PDB file of C-alpha atoms in Angstrom:
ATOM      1  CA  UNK A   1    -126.561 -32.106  99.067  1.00 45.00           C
ATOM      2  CA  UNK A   2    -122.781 -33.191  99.928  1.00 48.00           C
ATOM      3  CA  UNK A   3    -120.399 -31.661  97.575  1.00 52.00           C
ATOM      4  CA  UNK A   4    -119.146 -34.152  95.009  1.00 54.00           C
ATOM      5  CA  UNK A   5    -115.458 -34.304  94.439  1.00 57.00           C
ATOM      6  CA  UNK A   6    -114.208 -33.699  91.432  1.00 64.00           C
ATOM      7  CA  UNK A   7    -112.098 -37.507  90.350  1.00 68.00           C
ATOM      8  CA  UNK A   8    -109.815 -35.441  88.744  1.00 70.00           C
ATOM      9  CA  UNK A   9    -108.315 -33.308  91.841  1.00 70.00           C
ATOM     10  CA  UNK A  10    -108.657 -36.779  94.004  1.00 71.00           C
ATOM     11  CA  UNK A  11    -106.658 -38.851  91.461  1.00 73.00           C
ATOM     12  CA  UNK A  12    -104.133 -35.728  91.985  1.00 71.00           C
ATOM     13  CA  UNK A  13    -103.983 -35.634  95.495  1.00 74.00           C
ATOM     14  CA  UNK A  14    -103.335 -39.596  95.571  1.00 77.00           C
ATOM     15  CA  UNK A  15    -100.728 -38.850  93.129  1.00 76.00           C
ATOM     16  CA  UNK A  16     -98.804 -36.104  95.417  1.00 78.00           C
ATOM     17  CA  UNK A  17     -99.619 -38.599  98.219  1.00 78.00           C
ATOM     18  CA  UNK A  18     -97.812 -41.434  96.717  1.00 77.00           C
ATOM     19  CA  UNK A  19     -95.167 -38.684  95.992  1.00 77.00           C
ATOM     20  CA  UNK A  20     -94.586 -37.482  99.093  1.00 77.00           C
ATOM     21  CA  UNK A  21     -93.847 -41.142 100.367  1.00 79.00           C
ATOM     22  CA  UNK A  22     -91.725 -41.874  98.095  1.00 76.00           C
ATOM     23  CA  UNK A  23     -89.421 -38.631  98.896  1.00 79.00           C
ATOM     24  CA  UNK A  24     -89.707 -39.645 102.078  1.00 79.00           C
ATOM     25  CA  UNK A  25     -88.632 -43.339 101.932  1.00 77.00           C
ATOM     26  CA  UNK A  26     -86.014 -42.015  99.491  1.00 75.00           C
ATOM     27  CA  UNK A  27     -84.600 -39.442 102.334  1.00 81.00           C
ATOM     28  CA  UNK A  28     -84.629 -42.333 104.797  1.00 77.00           C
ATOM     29  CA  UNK A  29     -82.877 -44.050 102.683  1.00 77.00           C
ATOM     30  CA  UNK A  30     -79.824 -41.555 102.376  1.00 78.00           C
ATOM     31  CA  UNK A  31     -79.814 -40.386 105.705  1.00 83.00           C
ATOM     32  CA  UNK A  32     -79.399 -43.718 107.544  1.00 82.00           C
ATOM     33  CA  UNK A  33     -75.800 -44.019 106.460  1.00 83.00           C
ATOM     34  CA  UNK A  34     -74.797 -40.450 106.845  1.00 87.00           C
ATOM     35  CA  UNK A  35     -76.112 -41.116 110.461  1.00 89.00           C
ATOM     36  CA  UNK A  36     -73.918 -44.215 110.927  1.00 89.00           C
ATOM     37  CA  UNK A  37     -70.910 -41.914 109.586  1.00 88.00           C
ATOM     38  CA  UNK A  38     -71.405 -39.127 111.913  1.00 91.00           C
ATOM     39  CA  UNK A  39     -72.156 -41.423 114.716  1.00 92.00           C
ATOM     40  CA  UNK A  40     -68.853 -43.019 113.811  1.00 90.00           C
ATOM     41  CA  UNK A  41     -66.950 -40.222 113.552  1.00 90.00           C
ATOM     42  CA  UNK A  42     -67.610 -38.532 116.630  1.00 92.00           C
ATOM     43  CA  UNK A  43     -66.979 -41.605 118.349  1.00 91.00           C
ATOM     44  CA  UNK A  44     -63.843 -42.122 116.786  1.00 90.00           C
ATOM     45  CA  UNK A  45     -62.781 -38.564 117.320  1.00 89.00           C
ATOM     46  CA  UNK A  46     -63.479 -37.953 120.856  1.00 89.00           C
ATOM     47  CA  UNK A  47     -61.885 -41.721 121.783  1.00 86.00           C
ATOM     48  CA  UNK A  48     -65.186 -43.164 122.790  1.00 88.00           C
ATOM     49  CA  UNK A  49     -64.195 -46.038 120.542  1.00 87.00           C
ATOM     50  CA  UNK A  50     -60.546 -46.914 119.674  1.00 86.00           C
ATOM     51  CA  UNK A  51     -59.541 -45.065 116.397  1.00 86.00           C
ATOM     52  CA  UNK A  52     -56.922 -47.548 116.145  1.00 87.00           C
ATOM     53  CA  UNK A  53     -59.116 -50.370 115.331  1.00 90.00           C
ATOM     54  CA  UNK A  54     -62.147 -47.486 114.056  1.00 90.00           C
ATOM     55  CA  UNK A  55     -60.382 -44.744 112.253  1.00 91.00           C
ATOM     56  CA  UNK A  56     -62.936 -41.625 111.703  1.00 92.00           C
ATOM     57  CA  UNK A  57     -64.282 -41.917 108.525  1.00 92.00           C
ATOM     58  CA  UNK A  58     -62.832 -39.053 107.317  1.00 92.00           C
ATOM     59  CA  UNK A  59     -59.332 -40.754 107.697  1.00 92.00           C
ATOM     60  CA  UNK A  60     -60.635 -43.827 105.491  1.00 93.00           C
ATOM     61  CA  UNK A  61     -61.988 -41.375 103.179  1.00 92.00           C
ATOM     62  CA  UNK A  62     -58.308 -39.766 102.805  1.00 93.00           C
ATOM     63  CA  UNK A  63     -56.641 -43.274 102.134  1.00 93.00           C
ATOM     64  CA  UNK A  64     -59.062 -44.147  99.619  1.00 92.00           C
ATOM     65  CA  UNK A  65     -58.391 -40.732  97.714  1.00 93.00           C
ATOM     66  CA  UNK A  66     -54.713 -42.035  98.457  1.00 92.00           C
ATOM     67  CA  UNK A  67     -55.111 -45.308  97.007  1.00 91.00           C
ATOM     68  CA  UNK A  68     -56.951 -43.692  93.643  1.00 92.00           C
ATOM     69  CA  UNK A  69     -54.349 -41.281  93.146  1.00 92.00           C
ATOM     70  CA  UNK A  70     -51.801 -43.634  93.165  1.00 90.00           C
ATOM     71  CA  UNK A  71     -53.823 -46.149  90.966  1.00 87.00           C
ATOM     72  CA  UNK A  72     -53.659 -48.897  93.479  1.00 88.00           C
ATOM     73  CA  UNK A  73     -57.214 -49.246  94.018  1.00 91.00           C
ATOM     74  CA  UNK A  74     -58.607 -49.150  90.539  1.00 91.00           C
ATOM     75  CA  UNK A  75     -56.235 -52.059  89.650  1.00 91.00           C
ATOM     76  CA  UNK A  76     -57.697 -53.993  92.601  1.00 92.00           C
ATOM     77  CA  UNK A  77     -61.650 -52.874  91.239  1.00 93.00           C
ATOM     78  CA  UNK A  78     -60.967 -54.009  88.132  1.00 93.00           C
ATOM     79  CA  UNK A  79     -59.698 -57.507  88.566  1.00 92.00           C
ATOM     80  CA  UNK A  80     -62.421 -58.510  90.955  1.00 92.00           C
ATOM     81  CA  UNK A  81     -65.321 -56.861  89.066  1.00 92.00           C
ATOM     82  CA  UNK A  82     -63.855 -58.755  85.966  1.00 93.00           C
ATOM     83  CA  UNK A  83     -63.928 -62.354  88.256  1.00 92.00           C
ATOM     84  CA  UNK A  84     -67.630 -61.455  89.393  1.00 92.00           C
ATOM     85  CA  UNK A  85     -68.508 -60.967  86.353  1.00 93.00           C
ATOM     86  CA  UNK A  86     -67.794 -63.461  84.114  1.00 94.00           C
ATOM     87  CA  UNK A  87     -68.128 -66.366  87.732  1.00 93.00           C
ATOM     88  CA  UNK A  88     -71.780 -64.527  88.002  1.00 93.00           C
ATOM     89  CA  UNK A  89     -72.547 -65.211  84.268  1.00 93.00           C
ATOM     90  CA  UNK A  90     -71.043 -68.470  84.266  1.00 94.00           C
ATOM     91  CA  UNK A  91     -72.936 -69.553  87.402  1.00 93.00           C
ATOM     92  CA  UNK A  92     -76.660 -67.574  86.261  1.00 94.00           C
ATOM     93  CA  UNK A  93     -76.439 -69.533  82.592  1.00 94.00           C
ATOM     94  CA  UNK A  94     -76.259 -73.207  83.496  1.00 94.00           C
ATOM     95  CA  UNK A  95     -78.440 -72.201  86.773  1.00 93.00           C
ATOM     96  CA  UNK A  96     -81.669 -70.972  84.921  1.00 92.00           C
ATOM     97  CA  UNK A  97     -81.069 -73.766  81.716  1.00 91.00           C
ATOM     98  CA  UNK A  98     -80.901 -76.817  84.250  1.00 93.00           C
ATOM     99  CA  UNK A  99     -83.742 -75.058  86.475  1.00 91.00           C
ATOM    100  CA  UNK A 100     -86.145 -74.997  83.959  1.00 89.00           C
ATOM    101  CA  UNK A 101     -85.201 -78.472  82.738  1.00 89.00           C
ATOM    102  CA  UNK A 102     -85.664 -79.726  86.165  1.00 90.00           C
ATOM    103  CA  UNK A 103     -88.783 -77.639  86.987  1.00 86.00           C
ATOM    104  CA  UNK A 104     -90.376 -78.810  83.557  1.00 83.00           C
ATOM    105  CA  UNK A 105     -89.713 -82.783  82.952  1.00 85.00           C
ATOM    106  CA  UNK A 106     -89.976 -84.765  86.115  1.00 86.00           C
ATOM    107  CA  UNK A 107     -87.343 -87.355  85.905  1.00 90.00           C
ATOM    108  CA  UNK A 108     -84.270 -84.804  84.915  1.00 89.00           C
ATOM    109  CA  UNK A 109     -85.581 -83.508  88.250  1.00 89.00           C
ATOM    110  CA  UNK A 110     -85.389 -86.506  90.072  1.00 90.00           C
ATOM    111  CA  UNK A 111     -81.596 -87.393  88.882  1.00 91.00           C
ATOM    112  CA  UNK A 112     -80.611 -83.924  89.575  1.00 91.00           C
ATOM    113  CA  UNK A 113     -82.125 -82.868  92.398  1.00 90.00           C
ATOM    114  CA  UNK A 114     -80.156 -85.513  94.922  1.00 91.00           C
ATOM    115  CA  UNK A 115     -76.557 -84.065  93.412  1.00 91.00           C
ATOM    116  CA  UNK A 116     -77.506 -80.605  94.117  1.00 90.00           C
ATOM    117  CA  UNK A 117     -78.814 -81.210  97.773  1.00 90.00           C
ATOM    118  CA  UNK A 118     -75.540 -83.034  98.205  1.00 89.00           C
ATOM    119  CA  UNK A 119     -73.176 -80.232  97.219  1.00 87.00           C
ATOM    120  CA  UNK A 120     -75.289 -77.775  98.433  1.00 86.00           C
ATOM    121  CA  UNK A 121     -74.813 -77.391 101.941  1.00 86.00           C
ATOM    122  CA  UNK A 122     -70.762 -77.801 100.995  1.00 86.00           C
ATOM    123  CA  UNK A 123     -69.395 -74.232 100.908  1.00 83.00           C
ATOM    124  CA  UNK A 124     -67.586 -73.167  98.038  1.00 82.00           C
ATOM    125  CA  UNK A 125     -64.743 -71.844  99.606  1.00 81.00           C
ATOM    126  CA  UNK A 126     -64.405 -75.380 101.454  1.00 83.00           C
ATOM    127  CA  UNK A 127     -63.835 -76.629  97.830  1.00 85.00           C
ATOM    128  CA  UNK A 128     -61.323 -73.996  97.076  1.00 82.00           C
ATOM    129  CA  UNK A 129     -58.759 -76.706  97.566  1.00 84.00           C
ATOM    130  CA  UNK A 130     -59.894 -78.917  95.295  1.00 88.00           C
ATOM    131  CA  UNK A 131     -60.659 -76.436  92.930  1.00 87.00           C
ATOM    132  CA  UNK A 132     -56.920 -74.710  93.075  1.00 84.00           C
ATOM    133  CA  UNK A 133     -55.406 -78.411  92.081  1.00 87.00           C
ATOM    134  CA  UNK A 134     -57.981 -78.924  89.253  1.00 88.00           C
ATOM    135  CA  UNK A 135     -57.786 -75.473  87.606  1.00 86.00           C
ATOM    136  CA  UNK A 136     -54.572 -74.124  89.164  1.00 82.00           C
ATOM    137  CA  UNK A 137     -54.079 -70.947  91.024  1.00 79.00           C
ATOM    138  CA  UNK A 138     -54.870 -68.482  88.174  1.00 81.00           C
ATOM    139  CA  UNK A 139     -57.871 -66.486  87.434  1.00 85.00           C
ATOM    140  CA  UNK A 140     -59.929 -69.727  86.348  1.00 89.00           C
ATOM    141  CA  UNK A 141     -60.392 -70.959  90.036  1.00 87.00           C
ATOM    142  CA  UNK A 142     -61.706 -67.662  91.336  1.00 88.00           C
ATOM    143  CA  UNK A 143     -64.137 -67.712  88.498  1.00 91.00           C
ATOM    144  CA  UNK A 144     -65.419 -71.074  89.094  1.00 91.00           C
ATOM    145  CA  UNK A 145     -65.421 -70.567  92.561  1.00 90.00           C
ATOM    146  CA  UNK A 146     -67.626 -67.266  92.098  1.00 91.00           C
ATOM    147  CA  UNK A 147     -69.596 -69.263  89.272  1.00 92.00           C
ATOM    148  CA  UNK A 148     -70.144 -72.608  92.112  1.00 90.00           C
ATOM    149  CA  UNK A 149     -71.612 -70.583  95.032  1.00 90.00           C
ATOM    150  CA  UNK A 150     -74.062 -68.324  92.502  1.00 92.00           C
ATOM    151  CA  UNK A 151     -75.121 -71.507  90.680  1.00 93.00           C
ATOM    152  CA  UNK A 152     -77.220 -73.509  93.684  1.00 92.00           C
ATOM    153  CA  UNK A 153     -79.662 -70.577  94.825  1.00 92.00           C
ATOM    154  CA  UNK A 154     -80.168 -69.396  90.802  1.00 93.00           C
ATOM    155  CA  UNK A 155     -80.971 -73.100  90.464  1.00 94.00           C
ATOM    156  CA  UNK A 156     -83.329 -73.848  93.284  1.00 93.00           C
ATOM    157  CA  UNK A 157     -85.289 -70.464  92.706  1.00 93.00           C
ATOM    158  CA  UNK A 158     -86.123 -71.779  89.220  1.00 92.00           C
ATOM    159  CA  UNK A 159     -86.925 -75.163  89.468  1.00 91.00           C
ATOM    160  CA  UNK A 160     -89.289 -73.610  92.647  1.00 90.00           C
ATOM    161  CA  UNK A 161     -90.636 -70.853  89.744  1.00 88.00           C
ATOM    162  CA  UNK A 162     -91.180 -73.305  87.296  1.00 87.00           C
ATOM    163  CA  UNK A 163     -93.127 -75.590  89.588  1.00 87.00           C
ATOM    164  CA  UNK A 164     -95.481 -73.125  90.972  1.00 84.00           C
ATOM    165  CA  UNK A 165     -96.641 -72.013  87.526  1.00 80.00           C
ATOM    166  CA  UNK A 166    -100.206 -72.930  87.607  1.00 78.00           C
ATOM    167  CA  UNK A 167    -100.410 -76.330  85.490  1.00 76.00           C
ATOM    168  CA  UNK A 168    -103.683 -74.895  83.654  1.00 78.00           C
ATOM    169  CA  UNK A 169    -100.855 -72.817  81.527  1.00 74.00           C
ATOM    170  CA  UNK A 170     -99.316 -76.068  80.985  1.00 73.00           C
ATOM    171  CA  UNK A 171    -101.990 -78.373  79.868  1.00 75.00           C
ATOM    172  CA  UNK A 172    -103.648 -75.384  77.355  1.00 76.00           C
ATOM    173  CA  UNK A 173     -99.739 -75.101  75.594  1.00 75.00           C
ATOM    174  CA  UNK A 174    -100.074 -79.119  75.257  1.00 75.00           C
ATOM    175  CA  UNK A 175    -103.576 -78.838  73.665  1.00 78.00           C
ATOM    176  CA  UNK A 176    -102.260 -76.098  71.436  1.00 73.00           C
ATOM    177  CA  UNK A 177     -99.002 -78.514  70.268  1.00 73.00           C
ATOM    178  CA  UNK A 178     -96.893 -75.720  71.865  1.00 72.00           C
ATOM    179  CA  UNK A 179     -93.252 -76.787  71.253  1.00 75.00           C
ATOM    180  CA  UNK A 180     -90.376 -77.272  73.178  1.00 75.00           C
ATOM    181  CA  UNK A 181     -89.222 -73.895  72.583  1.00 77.00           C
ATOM    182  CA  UNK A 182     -92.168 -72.168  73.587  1.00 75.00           C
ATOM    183  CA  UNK A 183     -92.486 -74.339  77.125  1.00 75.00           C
ATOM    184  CA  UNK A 184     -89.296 -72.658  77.614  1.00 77.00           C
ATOM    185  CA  UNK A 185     -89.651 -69.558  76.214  1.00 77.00           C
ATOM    186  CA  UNK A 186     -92.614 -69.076  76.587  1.00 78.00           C
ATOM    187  CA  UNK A 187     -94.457 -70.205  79.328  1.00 79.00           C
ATOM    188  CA  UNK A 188     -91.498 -71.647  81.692  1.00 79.00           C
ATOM    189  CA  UNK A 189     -89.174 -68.532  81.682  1.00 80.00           C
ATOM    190  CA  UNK A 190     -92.261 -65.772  82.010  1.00 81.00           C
ATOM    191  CA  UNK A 191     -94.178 -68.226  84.613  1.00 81.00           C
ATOM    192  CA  UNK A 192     -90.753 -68.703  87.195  1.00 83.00           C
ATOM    193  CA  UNK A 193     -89.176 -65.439  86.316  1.00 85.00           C
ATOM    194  CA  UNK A 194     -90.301 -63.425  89.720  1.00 86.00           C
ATOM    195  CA  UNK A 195     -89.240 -66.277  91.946  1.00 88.00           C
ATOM    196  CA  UNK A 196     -85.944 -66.761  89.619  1.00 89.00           C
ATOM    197  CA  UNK A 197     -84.934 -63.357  90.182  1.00 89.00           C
ATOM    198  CA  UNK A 198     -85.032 -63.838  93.794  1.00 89.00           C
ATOM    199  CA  UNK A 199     -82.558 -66.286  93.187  1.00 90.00           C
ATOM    200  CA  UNK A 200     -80.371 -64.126  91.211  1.00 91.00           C
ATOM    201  CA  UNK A 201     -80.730 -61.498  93.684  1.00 89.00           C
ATOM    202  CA  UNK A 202     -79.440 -64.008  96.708  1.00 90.00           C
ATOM    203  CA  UNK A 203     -76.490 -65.723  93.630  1.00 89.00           C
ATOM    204  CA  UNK A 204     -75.323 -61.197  93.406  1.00 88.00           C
ATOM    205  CA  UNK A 205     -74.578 -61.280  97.474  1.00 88.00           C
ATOM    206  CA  UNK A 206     -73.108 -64.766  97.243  1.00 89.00           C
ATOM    207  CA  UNK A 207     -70.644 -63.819  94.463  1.00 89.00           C
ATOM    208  CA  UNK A 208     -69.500 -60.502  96.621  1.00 88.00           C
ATOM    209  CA  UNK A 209     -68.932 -62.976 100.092  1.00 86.00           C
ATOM    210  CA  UNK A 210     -66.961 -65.308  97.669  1.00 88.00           C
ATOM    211  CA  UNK A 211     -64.768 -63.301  95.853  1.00 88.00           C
ATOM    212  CA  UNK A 212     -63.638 -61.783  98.921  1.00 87.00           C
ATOM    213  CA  UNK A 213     -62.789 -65.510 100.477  1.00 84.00           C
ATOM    214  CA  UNK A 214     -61.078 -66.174  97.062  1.00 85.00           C
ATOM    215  CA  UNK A 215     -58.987 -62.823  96.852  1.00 86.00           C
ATOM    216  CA  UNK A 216     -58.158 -63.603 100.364  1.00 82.00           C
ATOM    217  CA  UNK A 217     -56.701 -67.165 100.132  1.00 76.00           C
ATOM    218  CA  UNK A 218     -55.201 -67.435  96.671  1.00 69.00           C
ATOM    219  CA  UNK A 219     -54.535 -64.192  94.822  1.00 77.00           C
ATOM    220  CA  UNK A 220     -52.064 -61.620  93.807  1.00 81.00           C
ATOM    221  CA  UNK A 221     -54.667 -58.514  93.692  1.00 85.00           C
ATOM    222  CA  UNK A 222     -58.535 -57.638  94.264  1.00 89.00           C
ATOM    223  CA  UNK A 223     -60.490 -55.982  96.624  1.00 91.00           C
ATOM    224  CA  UNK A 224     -60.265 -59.387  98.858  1.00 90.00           C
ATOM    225  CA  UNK A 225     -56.381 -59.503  98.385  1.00 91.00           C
ATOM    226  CA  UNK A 226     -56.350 -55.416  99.711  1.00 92.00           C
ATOM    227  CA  UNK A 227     -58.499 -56.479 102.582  1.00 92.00           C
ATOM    228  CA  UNK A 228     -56.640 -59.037 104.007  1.00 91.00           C
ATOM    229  CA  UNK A 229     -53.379 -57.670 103.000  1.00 91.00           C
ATOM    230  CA  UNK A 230     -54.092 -54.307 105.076  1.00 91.00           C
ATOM    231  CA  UNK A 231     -55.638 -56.597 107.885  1.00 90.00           C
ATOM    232  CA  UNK A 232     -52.034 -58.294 107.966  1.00 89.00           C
ATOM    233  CA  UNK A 233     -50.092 -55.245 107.929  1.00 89.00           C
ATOM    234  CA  UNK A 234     -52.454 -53.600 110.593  1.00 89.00           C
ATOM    235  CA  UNK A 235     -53.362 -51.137 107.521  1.00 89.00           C
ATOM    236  CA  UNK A 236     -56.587 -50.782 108.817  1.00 91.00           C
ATOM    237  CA  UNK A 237     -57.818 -47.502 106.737  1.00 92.00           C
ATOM    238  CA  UNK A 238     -56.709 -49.881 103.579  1.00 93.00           C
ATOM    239  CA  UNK A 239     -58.393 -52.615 105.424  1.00 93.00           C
ATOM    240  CA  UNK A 240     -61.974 -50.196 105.919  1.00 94.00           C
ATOM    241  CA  UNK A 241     -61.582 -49.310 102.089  1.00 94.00           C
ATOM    242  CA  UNK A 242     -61.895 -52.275 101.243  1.00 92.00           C
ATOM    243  CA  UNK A 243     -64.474 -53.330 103.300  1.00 92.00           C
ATOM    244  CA  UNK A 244     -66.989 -50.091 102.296  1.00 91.00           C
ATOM    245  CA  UNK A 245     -66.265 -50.994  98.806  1.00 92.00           C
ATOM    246  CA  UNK A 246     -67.648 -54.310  98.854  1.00 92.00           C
ATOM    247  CA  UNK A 247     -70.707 -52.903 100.792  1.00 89.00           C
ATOM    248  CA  UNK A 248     -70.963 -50.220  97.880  1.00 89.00           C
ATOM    249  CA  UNK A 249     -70.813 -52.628  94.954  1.00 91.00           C
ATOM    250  CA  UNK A 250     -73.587 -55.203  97.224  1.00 88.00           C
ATOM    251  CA  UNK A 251     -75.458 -52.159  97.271  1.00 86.00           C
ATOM    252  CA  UNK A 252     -75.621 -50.722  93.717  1.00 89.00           C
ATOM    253  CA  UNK A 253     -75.364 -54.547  92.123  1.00 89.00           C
ATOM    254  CA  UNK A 254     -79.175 -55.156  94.704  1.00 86.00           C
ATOM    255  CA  UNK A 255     -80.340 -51.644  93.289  1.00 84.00           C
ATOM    256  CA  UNK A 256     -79.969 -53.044  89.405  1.00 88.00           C
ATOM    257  CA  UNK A 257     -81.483 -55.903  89.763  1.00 86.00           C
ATOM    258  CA  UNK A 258     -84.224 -54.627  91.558  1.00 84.00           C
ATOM    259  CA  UNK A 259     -84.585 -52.316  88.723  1.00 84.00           C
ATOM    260  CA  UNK A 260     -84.356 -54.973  85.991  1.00 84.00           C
ATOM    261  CA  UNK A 261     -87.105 -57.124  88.600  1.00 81.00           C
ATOM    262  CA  UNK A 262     -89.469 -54.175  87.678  1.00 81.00           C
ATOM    263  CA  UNK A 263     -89.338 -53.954  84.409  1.00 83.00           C
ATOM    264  CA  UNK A 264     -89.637 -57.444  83.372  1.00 79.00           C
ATOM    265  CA  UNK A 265     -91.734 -58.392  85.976  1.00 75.00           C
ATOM    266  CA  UNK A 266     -94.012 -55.398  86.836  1.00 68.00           C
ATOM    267  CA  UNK A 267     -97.420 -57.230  88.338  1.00 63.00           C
ATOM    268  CA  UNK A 268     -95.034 -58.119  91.359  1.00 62.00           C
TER     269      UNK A 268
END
């Protein structure tokens, strides 16, 4: 007779098999940039590339201890986390309210839906202008700015989410005398969340391109403002600081919300 495995040692083995991927992915994962940076610095060093226009990384990571030491850089963090902040909130809100309006009642859909394909495919930053006279060159039009560009694809996503919930989910709520509260709550929000998030995810990367464009064209400080300050100045360690902490904050921003897509959403 064959020899029967035991289910317990195979469940194991499938266990330290999923492990072992997942060590490896994560390893991947690290060393792909520390590649890049060696790559890049050996380059730079041994003038294959112009350290001019590339400084080694180990020069950029000098000026940025620079720039903390002498507080410079933290003031810069802090204003343009504060803008994407409150320009991501203010653009996720209205964005997943009007969605689910517009992915649950038909006609709100149907007035909507030709404003937002109009303004859509109008950049944000093109509106800067218009913005700057209505709100004025303060901290408001960065927000809004931040808030316009996140608000179309958090949109879209939901309406989309809310539409693809099967309508079976629908019609037993109606038989039940579900509310309008719990069609939003309950079976609306739930139903589009995974395609939502998407959204959200795509409204995080937005925010980071804009704020930069913002900082860049009408503002005192920010990480935008230190860009294309050092760009002007042909600072270009400054410049690369900059630059690596957008890509950091992109980065870690994609990593929370891809931890917050697993918890409330764990099927996907």
């Amino acid at each position: 007779m064959k020899d029967i495995k035991n289910p317990i040692e195979t469940e194991k083995q499938e266990w330290r098999k999923q492990q072992n991927q997942l060590r490896l992915k994560t390893w991947l994962t690290i060393f792909s940039p520390i590649c890049i940076l060696l790559v890049w610095e050996f380059l730079s060093q041994t003038g294959l590339i112009d350290a001019r226009f590339f400084p080694p990384p180990t020069a950029i990571a000098s000026t940025f201890f620079d720039l903390i030491i002498s507080g410079e850089l933290f003031h810069h963090i802090n204003i343009s986390l504060f803008r994407i902040f409150v320009g991501f909130l203010l653009g996720v809100i209205p964005g997943i309210i009007i969605g689910l309006c517009m992915g649950l009642y038909a006609p709100i859909r149907h007035f909507i839906s030709p404003i937002i394909m109009a303004l859509m495919p109008i950049p944000t930053i093109a509106l800067l202008p218009i913005i700057i006279i209505i709100f004025g060159i303060g901290e408001v039009s960065k927000v809004v700015t931040i808030a316009g560009s996140v608000f179309f694809p958090v949109v879209i996503n939901t309406v989309a989410g809310v539409i693809s919930i099967d309508s079976i989910y629908l019609d037993v709520a109606k038989n039940y005398g579900a509310s309008r509260k719990d069609f939003f709550l309950k079976i609306a929000l739930p139903g589009s969340l995974p395609v939502m998030l998407e959204g959200i995810q795509m409204g995080q990367a937005i925010a980071l391109l804009t704020i930069v464009a913002a900082e860049m064209m009408g503002a005192s400080s920010g990480i935008g403002y230190l860009i294309w300050t050092s760009y002007r100045a042909f600072l270009l360690k400054e410049m690369f600081v900059g630059l690596i902490l957008i890509s950091f904050f992109g980065y870690i921003f994609s990593l929370f919300l891809r931890g917050l897509q697993r918890k409330l959403v764990p099927w996907r």
